[in-house]
Amino acid sequence: QCINSYLKIKKFLLQKLYIYNEKKYSLVRLGDAVISMSSGGTPLTSNSDYFDGDIVWVSIDDISRCEKYISDSARKLTAEGIDKSSAKIFPAGTILYAMYASIGKCAIAGVECSTSQAILGIAPDPTILDTQYLYYYLCSIQGNIILQGQKGTQSNLNKNMVSKFQIPIPINENGVDLEKQKHIASILINADDVISIHKSKLSELKKQRKALQQYLLNGIVRV
C-alpha cells in the first residue's frame, strides 16, 4: 500500500513538472536536441558465432522487465555478431527507447551495450537536453504514446516519428536552462530512491516471512 502511494505521487509529479508554459519553456524537436539517434539490429540468429559473447544486447523482452537502468540482457553478442549485422555499440548513459511491443518504454544504459532494431538509442546534446530530464519526460508521455498506437493503424514507432517529439525545455534570459532541467530531474530521482528503498524493505520482509513459515512447518519454531 505504501509503495502504491509513492508510485501515485511520482505519477502526479511526472504530470505536473512537465506542464508546458510558453513563457518558461521552449518546445524543441527531439531530433534537433540530440547528438545521435539510431536503432540497433539483430544478427542472423541461426549463426551461433554471433551469440553467447560478452556484449550486452538489449531486446524488447529485456527492456520490458527492467527498471530505470539496464545493465544486462538475456542474450549477448560477440564482436563478430556486431560486425556482421546492423547492431551497433551504444555508450553507457544512452537512453534506450522501445518502438515495438512495449511501445514508449525507456531505460538508461547502465553499461556499454547493443540493442535489437526494436529499440532506439538516443544520446541527447548535453548543451540542450539533460539525459535524466529527457528520460523522465519520455516516461511521462508513455501513456499517450500507447494510446496513439492503439488508435491508429501504425502500432509501432520509428526513428522519424520519435525525432518529431516536441520536448518542453526550460528557458531563461540566457537561453536553455540546464539547471532547471537538472532540478526537475532531481525531484523525480528522489521519488525513485524512496520507492526503491520501500521495495527493498518489502522484499526483505517477504524473505523473512518465508523463512519463518519454513521454521514453523518443520517444527524448528513453535508458537
Coordinates of C-alpha atoms in Angstrom, one line a residue:
Q1 CA 0.0 0.0 0.0
C2 CA 2.8 2.4 0.9
I3 CA 4.6 1.6 -2.4
N4 CA 1.4 2.3 -4.4
S5 CA 1.1 5.6 -2.7
Y6 CA 4.6 6.7 -3.6
L7 CA 4.0 5.5 -7.2
K8 CA 0.9 7.7 -7.4
I9 CA 2.9 10.6 -6.0
K10 CA 5.6 10.0 -8.7
K11 CA 2.9 9.8 -11.4
F12 CA 1.5 13.1 -10.2
L13 CA 5.0 14.7 -10.3
L14 CA 5.5 13.5 -13.8
Q15 CA 2.3 15.2 -14.9
K16 CA 2.9 18.4 -13.1
L17 CA 6.6 19.0 -13.6
Y18 CA 6.4 18.9 -17.4
I19 CA 3.4 21.1 -17.9
Y20 CA 4.2 23.4 -20.8
N21 CA 4.3 27.2 -20.2
E22 CA 5.2 29.3 -23.2
K23 CA 6.9 31.9 -21.0
K24 CA 9.1 29.4 -19.2
Y25 CA 9.6 26.7 -21.8
S26 CA 10.5 26.3 -25.4
L27 CA 9.3 23.4 -27.5
V28 CA 12.2 21.7 -29.2
R29 CA 12.0 18.9 -31.7
L30 CA 13.8 15.9 -30.2
G31 CA 15.8 15.3 -33.4
D32 CA 17.3 18.8 -33.0
A33 CA 18.4 18.2 -29.5
V34 CA 20.4 15.0 -29.8
I35 CA 24.0 14.1 -30.8
S36 CA 22.8 10.8 -32.2
M37 CA 19.7 8.7 -32.6
S38 CA 19.7 5.3 -34.2
S39 CA 18.1 1.9 -33.8
G40 CA 20.0 -1.4 -33.3
G41 CA 20.0 -4.6 -35.2
T42 CA 19.7 -8.4 -34.9
P43 CA 22.5 -10.7 -36.2
L44 CA 21.4 -13.9 -38.1
T45 CA 20.1 -16.0 -35.2
S46 CA 21.0 -19.3 -36.9
N47 CA 24.7 -18.4 -36.8
S48 CA 26.0 -19.4 -33.3
D49 CA 29.2 -17.4 -33.9
Y50 CA 27.2 -14.2 -33.4
F51 CA 25.8 -15.0 -30.0
D52 CA 26.9 -16.1 -26.5
G53 CA 29.6 -13.4 -26.3
D54 CA 30.1 -10.7 -23.7
I55 CA 28.4 -7.7 -25.4
V56 CA 25.0 -6.9 -23.8
W57 CA 22.3 -7.0 -26.4
V58 CA 19.0 -5.4 -25.2
S59 CA 15.8 -6.8 -26.6
I60 CA 12.2 -5.8 -26.1
D61 CA 11.8 -8.5 -23.5
D62 CA 14.8 -7.1 -21.6
I63 CA 13.6 -3.5 -21.6
S64 CA 10.1 -4.6 -20.7
R65 CA 11.3 -6.2 -17.5
C66 CA 13.9 -3.6 -16.4
E67 CA 13.6 -0.6 -14.1
K68 CA 15.3 2.7 -14.8
Y69 CA 18.7 1.3 -15.7
I70 CA 19.6 -1.7 -17.7
S71 CA 23.0 -3.4 -17.5
D72 CA 22.4 -6.9 -18.6
S73 CA 20.5 -8.9 -21.2
A74 CA 19.2 -12.5 -21.7
R75 CA 21.3 -12.9 -24.8
K76 CA 24.7 -11.4 -25.6
L77 CA 26.5 -10.8 -28.8
T78 CA 30.1 -11.5 -30.0
A79 CA 32.2 -8.9 -31.7
E80 CA 31.6 -10.8 -34.9
G81 CA 27.8 -10.5 -34.3
I82 CA 28.2 -6.7 -34.2
D83 CA 30.4 -6.5 -37.2
K84 CA 28.2 -8.8 -39.4
S85 CA 24.9 -7.0 -38.6
S86 CA 23.3 -3.6 -38.3
A87 CA 23.7 -3.8 -34.5
K88 CA 25.9 -1.1 -33.0
I89 CA 27.5 -0.2 -29.7
F90 CA 25.8 2.4 -27.6
P91 CA 27.8 4.0 -24.7
A92 CA 26.7 3.9 -21.1
G93 CA 24.2 6.7 -20.4
T94 CA 22.4 6.3 -23.7
I95 CA 18.6 6.4 -23.5
L96 CA 17.1 3.2 -24.9
Y97 CA 13.6 3.7 -26.3
A98 CA 11.2 0.9 -27.3
M99 CA 9.5 1.3 -30.6
Y100 CA 7.7 -2.0 -30.8
A101 CA 5.6 -4.1 -28.4
S102 CA 6.4 -2.2 -25.2
I103 CA 6.0 1.0 -27.1
G104 CA 7.2 4.1 -25.3
K105 CA 9.1 2.1 -22.6
C106 CA 12.5 3.6 -22.0
A107 CA 15.6 2.9 -19.9
I108 CA 19.1 4.2 -19.5
A109 CA 22.0 2.0 -20.5
G110 CA 24.0 1.3 -17.3
V111 CA 26.8 -0.2 -19.4
E112 CA 28.1 -0.1 -22.9
C113 CA 25.6 -2.2 -24.9
S114 CA 23.9 -3.0 -28.2
T115 CA 20.2 -3.4 -29.0
S116 CA 17.7 -5.0 -31.4
Q117 CA 16.2 -3.0 -34.2
A118 CA 13.1 -2.5 -32.0
I119 CA 15.0 -0.2 -29.7
L120 CA 16.2 3.3 -30.4
G121 CA 19.4 4.6 -28.8
I122 CA 19.2 8.3 -28.0
A123 CA 22.2 10.4 -27.0
P124 CA 21.0 13.9 -26.0
D125 CA 23.1 17.0 -26.8
P126 CA 24.3 18.0 -23.3
T127 CA 24.2 21.7 -24.1
I128 CA 20.5 21.4 -24.8
L129 CA 19.0 18.5 -23.0
D130 CA 19.9 16.7 -19.8
T131 CA 19.7 12.9 -20.0
Q132 CA 17.8 12.4 -16.8
Y133 CA 15.3 15.2 -17.7
L134 CA 14.6 13.6 -21.1
Y135 CA 14.3 10.1 -19.6
Y136 CA 11.6 11.2 -17.2
Y137 CA 9.8 13.3 -19.9
L138 CA 9.6 10.2 -22.1
C139 CA 8.3 8.2 -19.1
S140 CA 5.6 10.9 -18.6
I141 CA 4.3 10.6 -22.1
Q142 CA 4.3 6.8 -22.4
G143 CA 0.6 6.5 -21.8
N144 CA -0.2 9.0 -24.6
I145 CA 2.2 7.2 -27.0
I146 CA 0.5 3.9 -26.3
L147 CA -3.0 5.4 -26.9
Q148 CA -1.8 6.9 -30.2
G149 CA -0.6 3.5 -31.3
Q150 CA -3.9 1.9 -30.4
K151 CA -6.0 4.5 -32.2
G152 CA -4.0 4.5 -35.5
T153 CA -3.1 1.8 -38.0
Q154 CA 0.6 2.3 -37.1
S155 CA 1.0 0.4 -33.8
N156 CA 4.8 0.8 -33.8
L157 CA 7.1 3.8 -33.8
N158 CA 10.1 4.6 -36.0
K159 CA 13.1 6.9 -35.8
N160 CA 11.4 9.6 -37.8
M161 CA 8.3 9.7 -35.6
V162 CA 10.4 9.9 -32.4
S163 CA 12.6 12.6 -33.9
K164 CA 9.4 14.8 -34.2
F165 CA 8.6 14.6 -30.5
Q166 CA 8.2 18.1 -29.1
I167 CA 10.2 18.4 -25.9
P168 CA 9.4 21.2 -23.4
I169 CA 12.8 22.7 -22.5
P170 CA 13.0 25.2 -19.6
I171 CA 14.5 28.6 -20.7
N172 CA 15.7 31.7 -19.0
E173 CA 17.1 35.1 -20.2
N174 CA 20.3 33.3 -21.4
G175 CA 18.6 30.5 -23.3
V176 CA 18.4 26.9 -22.4
D177 CA 18.1 26.5 -18.6
L178 CA 20.0 23.2 -17.9
E179 CA 20.0 23.8 -14.1
K180 CA 16.2 23.9 -14.1
Q181 CA 16.2 20.6 -16.1
K182 CA 18.5 19.0 -13.5
H183 CA 16.4 20.3 -10.7
I184 CA 13.2 18.8 -12.1
A185 CA 15.0 15.5 -12.7
S186 CA 16.4 15.5 -9.2
I187 CA 12.9 15.6 -7.7
L188 CA 12.0 12.5 -9.7
I189 CA 15.2 10.8 -8.9
N190 CA 14.5 11.3 -5.2
A191 CA 11.0 9.9 -5.7
D192 CA 12.5 6.8 -7.3
D193 CA 15.0 6.4 -4.5
V194 CA 12.2 6.4 -1.9
I195 CA 10.3 3.8 -3.9
S196 CA 13.4 1.7 -4.3
I197 CA 14.0 1.8 -0.5
H198 CA 10.5 0.6 0.2
K199 CA 10.6 -2.1 -2.4
S200 CA 13.8 -3.4 -0.8
K201 CA 12.2 -3.4 2.6
L202 CA 9.2 -5.3 1.3
S203 CA 11.4 -7.8 -0.4
E204 CA 13.3 -8.4 2.8
L205 CA 10.1 -8.8 4.8
K206 CA 8.8 -11.4 2.3
K207 CA 12.1 -13.4 2.7
Q208 CA 11.8 -13.3 6.5
R209 CA 8.1 -14.4 6.3
K210 CA 9.1 -17.3 4.0
A211 CA 11.9 -18.4 6.3
L212 CA 9.6 -18.2 9.4
Q213 CA 7.0 -20.3 7.6
Q214 CA 9.6 -23.0 6.9
Y215 CA 10.7 -22.9 10.5
L216 CA 7.1 -23.3 11.7
L217 CA 6.3 -26.1 9.2
N218 CA 9.5 -28.0 10.2
G219 CA 8.9 -27.6 13.9
I220 CA 12.1 -25.6 14.4
V221 CA 10.0 -22.7 15.9
R222 CA 6.8 -23.4 17.9
V223 CA 4.1 -20.9 18.7

